[in-house]
Amino acid sequence: GIQVEQSPPDLILQEGANSTLRCNFSDSVNNLQWFHQNPWGQLINLFYIPSGTKQNGRLSATTVATERYSLLYISSSQTTDSGVYFCAYSGAGSYQLTFGKGTKLSVIP
Amino acid sequence: GAGVSQSPSNKVTEKGKDVELRCDPISGHTALYWYRQSLGQGLEFLIYFQGNSAPDKSGLPSDRFSAERTGGSVSTLTIQRTQQEDSAVYLCASMGRSNGVMNTEAFFGQGTRLTVV
């Protein structure tokens, strides 16, 4: 079946540091999104990125569909970046979005 | 409204009772998802609606779970004879057309926290 694997599962950063989160998926991609779940549980979509590279402020994402992975970059991290980052994936011909188990990020001052 | 709205925000129910959870998607969005998230866990897919097509029910964990979407808009998730293991946050998301492409970004509601006692 469809597999979506995220790494690392946990990450602790000093404020100001940079980080890279990874999402591997098992098949060709129809939809790939990155979400941030804040400490209050709200899921915010960060990027819709089935291929290519996008940037939004301190965050950027790259998906290499042919190699079946996506990366989320966080630069100059802030304490407000803390939370869980999820990638969600659907394969070709499917709209069922499958979520990875997430990366729990803690940014300490 | 501007976003996905779910009600109630919190629901405490006794084991064995039925519950209904409601989702109002973003106006015009044709795709609607239900997920379940247990404490500290990831999101478990439950069901997907797309327009007038038959829903994808492959994630529903048992026949106690059912969902409807009336008029292509509001959706109701019903859990019959609730069990303690049904306790979780139930999340709804909708997707629509963006820049001419269908079903791109998913927008989530704030969720319904269900506690079965």
XYZ file of C-alpha atoms in Angstrom:
226
model
C 0.000 0.000 0.000
C 0.850 3.654 -0.035
C 3.663 4.589 2.310
C 4.655 8.028 3.489
C 7.668 8.229 5.767
C 8.882 11.351 7.519
C 12.200 11.997 9.197
C 13.366 12.817 11.731
C 10.481 12.000 14.101
C 11.689 14.574 16.626
C 13.891 17.630 16.303
C 15.082 20.137 18.881
C 16.602 23.384 17.611
C 18.114 26.448 19.159
C 16.345 29.608 18.031
C 18.001 30.929 14.859
C 19.133 27.527 13.594
C 18.174 26.025 10.232
C 16.623 22.607 9.640
C 15.593 20.208 6.897
C 12.625 17.859 7.199
C 12.194 14.973 4.798
C 9.207 13.104 3.375
C 9.633 9.920 1.321
C 6.718 8.449 -0.610
C 6.293 5.117 -2.267
C 4.774 5.840 -5.684
C 4.313 8.502 -8.377
C 2.752 11.670 -6.993
C -0.563 13.405 -7.706
C -0.633 15.673 -4.670
C 1.994 16.528 -2.051
C 1.383 19.027 0.719
C 3.180 20.176 3.850
C 1.240 21.184 6.963
C 2.120 22.686 10.333
C 0.036 21.630 13.332
C 0.396 24.248 16.031
C 0.307 23.438 19.777
C -3.457 24.158 19.768
C -4.050 21.461 17.170
C -4.876 23.631 14.175
C -3.499 22.352 10.864
C -2.187 25.063 8.547
C -1.223 24.266 4.994
C 2.262 25.487 4.151
C 2.869 24.292 0.609
C 1.127 22.453 -2.193
C 4.160 21.047 -3.989
C 3.818 17.906 -6.141
C 7.006 18.993 -7.941
C 9.536 21.795 -8.042
C 10.516 24.371 -5.446
C 8.543 27.041 -3.601
C 9.482 29.611 -1.001
C 7.419 31.533 1.505
C 9.439 33.729 3.818
C 11.727 31.611 5.986
C 10.178 28.390 4.710
C 10.837 26.666 1.430
C 10.049 23.254 -0.001
C 11.358 21.073 -2.800
C 9.825 17.939 -4.263
C 11.811 15.622 -6.543
C 8.997 13.480 -7.902
C 11.272 11.176 -9.906
C 13.157 10.254 -6.731
C 10.018 10.196 -4.560
C 10.916 12.617 -1.831
C 10.119 16.119 -0.631
C 12.071 18.410 1.674
C 10.885 21.245 3.887
C 13.509 23.815 4.866
C 13.106 26.088 7.865
C 15.647 28.877 8.153
C 16.350 31.130 11.143
C 13.906 29.148 13.272
C 11.700 30.894 15.820
C 9.891 29.540 18.865
C 6.615 30.007 16.986
C 7.789 27.380 14.484
C 7.346 24.720 17.170
C 4.739 22.070 16.529
C 4.343 19.050 14.301
C 5.062 19.145 10.582
C 3.174 16.690 8.405
C 3.491 15.828 4.767
C 0.436 14.468 2.971
C 0.568 12.541 -0.273
C -1.720 11.066 -2.883
C -0.563 8.904 -5.748
C -1.354 9.118 -9.437
C -5.057 8.631 -10.107
C -5.969 8.927 -6.426
C -7.297 11.741 -4.264
C -6.958 9.944 -0.929
C -4.476 12.084 1.005
C -2.288 9.911 3.217
C -0.413 11.631 6.032
C 3.006 10.764 7.355
C 3.523 10.386 11.111
C 5.000 13.864 11.331
C 8.136 15.555 12.636
C 7.770 17.137 16.067
C 9.830 20.328 16.135
C 10.737 22.125 19.338
C 12.521 25.477 19.007
C 14.071 26.643 22.265
C 15.144 30.235 23.025
C -17.826 31.481 6.115
C -14.253 31.952 5.055
C -12.939 28.688 6.434
C -13.939 25.118 7.258
C -16.230 25.053 10.274
C -16.780 22.037 12.527
C -19.267 21.568 15.319
C -19.337 20.881 18.145
C -15.809 21.813 19.225
C -15.993 19.340 22.084
C -18.298 16.429 22.746
C -18.419 14.182 25.783
C -20.676 11.185 25.437
C -21.428 8.007 27.328
C -20.288 4.683 25.964
C -22.997 3.176 23.781
C -24.572 6.463 22.708
C -24.646 7.716 19.100
C -22.950 10.986 18.111
C -23.107 13.244 15.063
C -20.261 15.512 14.048
C -20.794 18.283 11.515
C -18.517 19.862 8.915
C -19.251 22.973 6.851
C -16.649 23.135 4.055
C -15.434 26.225 2.263
C -18.126 27.379 -0.153
C -17.602 25.948 -3.619
C -15.144 23.250 -2.549
C -16.124 19.946 -4.111
C -13.792 17.647 -2.165
C -14.274 16.875 1.528
C -12.249 14.607 3.833
C -12.721 13.254 7.341
C -9.716 12.229 9.435
C -9.252 11.013 12.984
C -6.292 11.942 15.192
C -5.661 10.184 18.463
C -3.568 11.906 21.131
C 0.000 12.396 19.927
C -0.597 10.449 16.735
C -0.831 11.190 13.029
C -3.966 11.617 10.945
C -5.945 8.514 10.064
C -8.001 8.784 6.859
C -11.680 7.930 7.293
C -13.685 8.965 4.209
C -13.476 11.185 1.108
C -16.262 12.858 -0.890
C -15.761 14.324 -4.370
C -18.719 16.100 -5.961
C -21.505 13.671 -6.858
C -19.198 10.647 -7.081
C -19.535 7.693 -4.743
C -17.490 8.399 -1.588
C -14.256 6.577 -0.795
C -15.177 4.850 2.485
C -12.082 2.675 2.663
C -10.810 4.255 5.903
C -13.912 3.806 8.050
C -12.788 1.525 10.941
C -16.090 -0.315 11.460
C -19.733 -0.356 10.393
C -20.516 1.837 13.402
C -19.071 4.732 11.414
C -20.938 6.404 8.554
C -20.903 9.761 6.812
C -23.141 11.734 4.521
C -22.683 14.832 2.444
C -25.931 16.557 1.580
C -26.235 18.758 -1.483
C -22.508 18.593 -2.069
C -21.884 20.861 0.910
C -22.366 20.075 4.612
C -21.155 16.684 5.838
C -22.136 14.713 8.932
C -20.028 11.934 10.456
C -22.093 9.584 12.621
C -20.663 7.145 15.137
C -23.143 4.633 16.513
C -22.807 2.823 19.848
C -19.647 4.757 20.736
C -16.749 2.958 22.392
C -13.914 4.389 24.477
C -11.441 3.742 21.662
C -13.446 6.182 19.501
C -12.123 9.030 21.679
C -10.046 11.273 19.397
C -10.080 14.554 17.517
C -12.108 14.294 14.318
C -10.874 16.628 11.599
C -12.573 17.730 8.407
C -10.866 19.252 5.370
C -12.079 20.595 2.055
C -10.349 21.207 -1.265
C -11.378 23.086 -4.382
C -10.070 24.656 -7.528
C -6.939 26.785 -7.299
C -5.370 28.564 -10.281
C -7.433 26.408 -12.617
C -6.293 23.133 -11.063
C -8.715 20.956 -9.096
C -8.009 19.617 -5.626
C -4.732 21.191 -4.662
C -4.547 22.568 -1.121
C -6.554 21.062 1.727
C -7.970 23.432 4.343
C -8.770 21.970 7.753
C -11.351 22.858 10.346
C -10.447 23.176 14.011
C -11.699 19.674 14.751
C -14.171 18.085 17.160
C -12.654 16.563 20.288
C -14.731 13.497 21.142
C -14.447 11.898 24.568
C -16.320 8.682 25.288
C -16.699 7.975 28.991
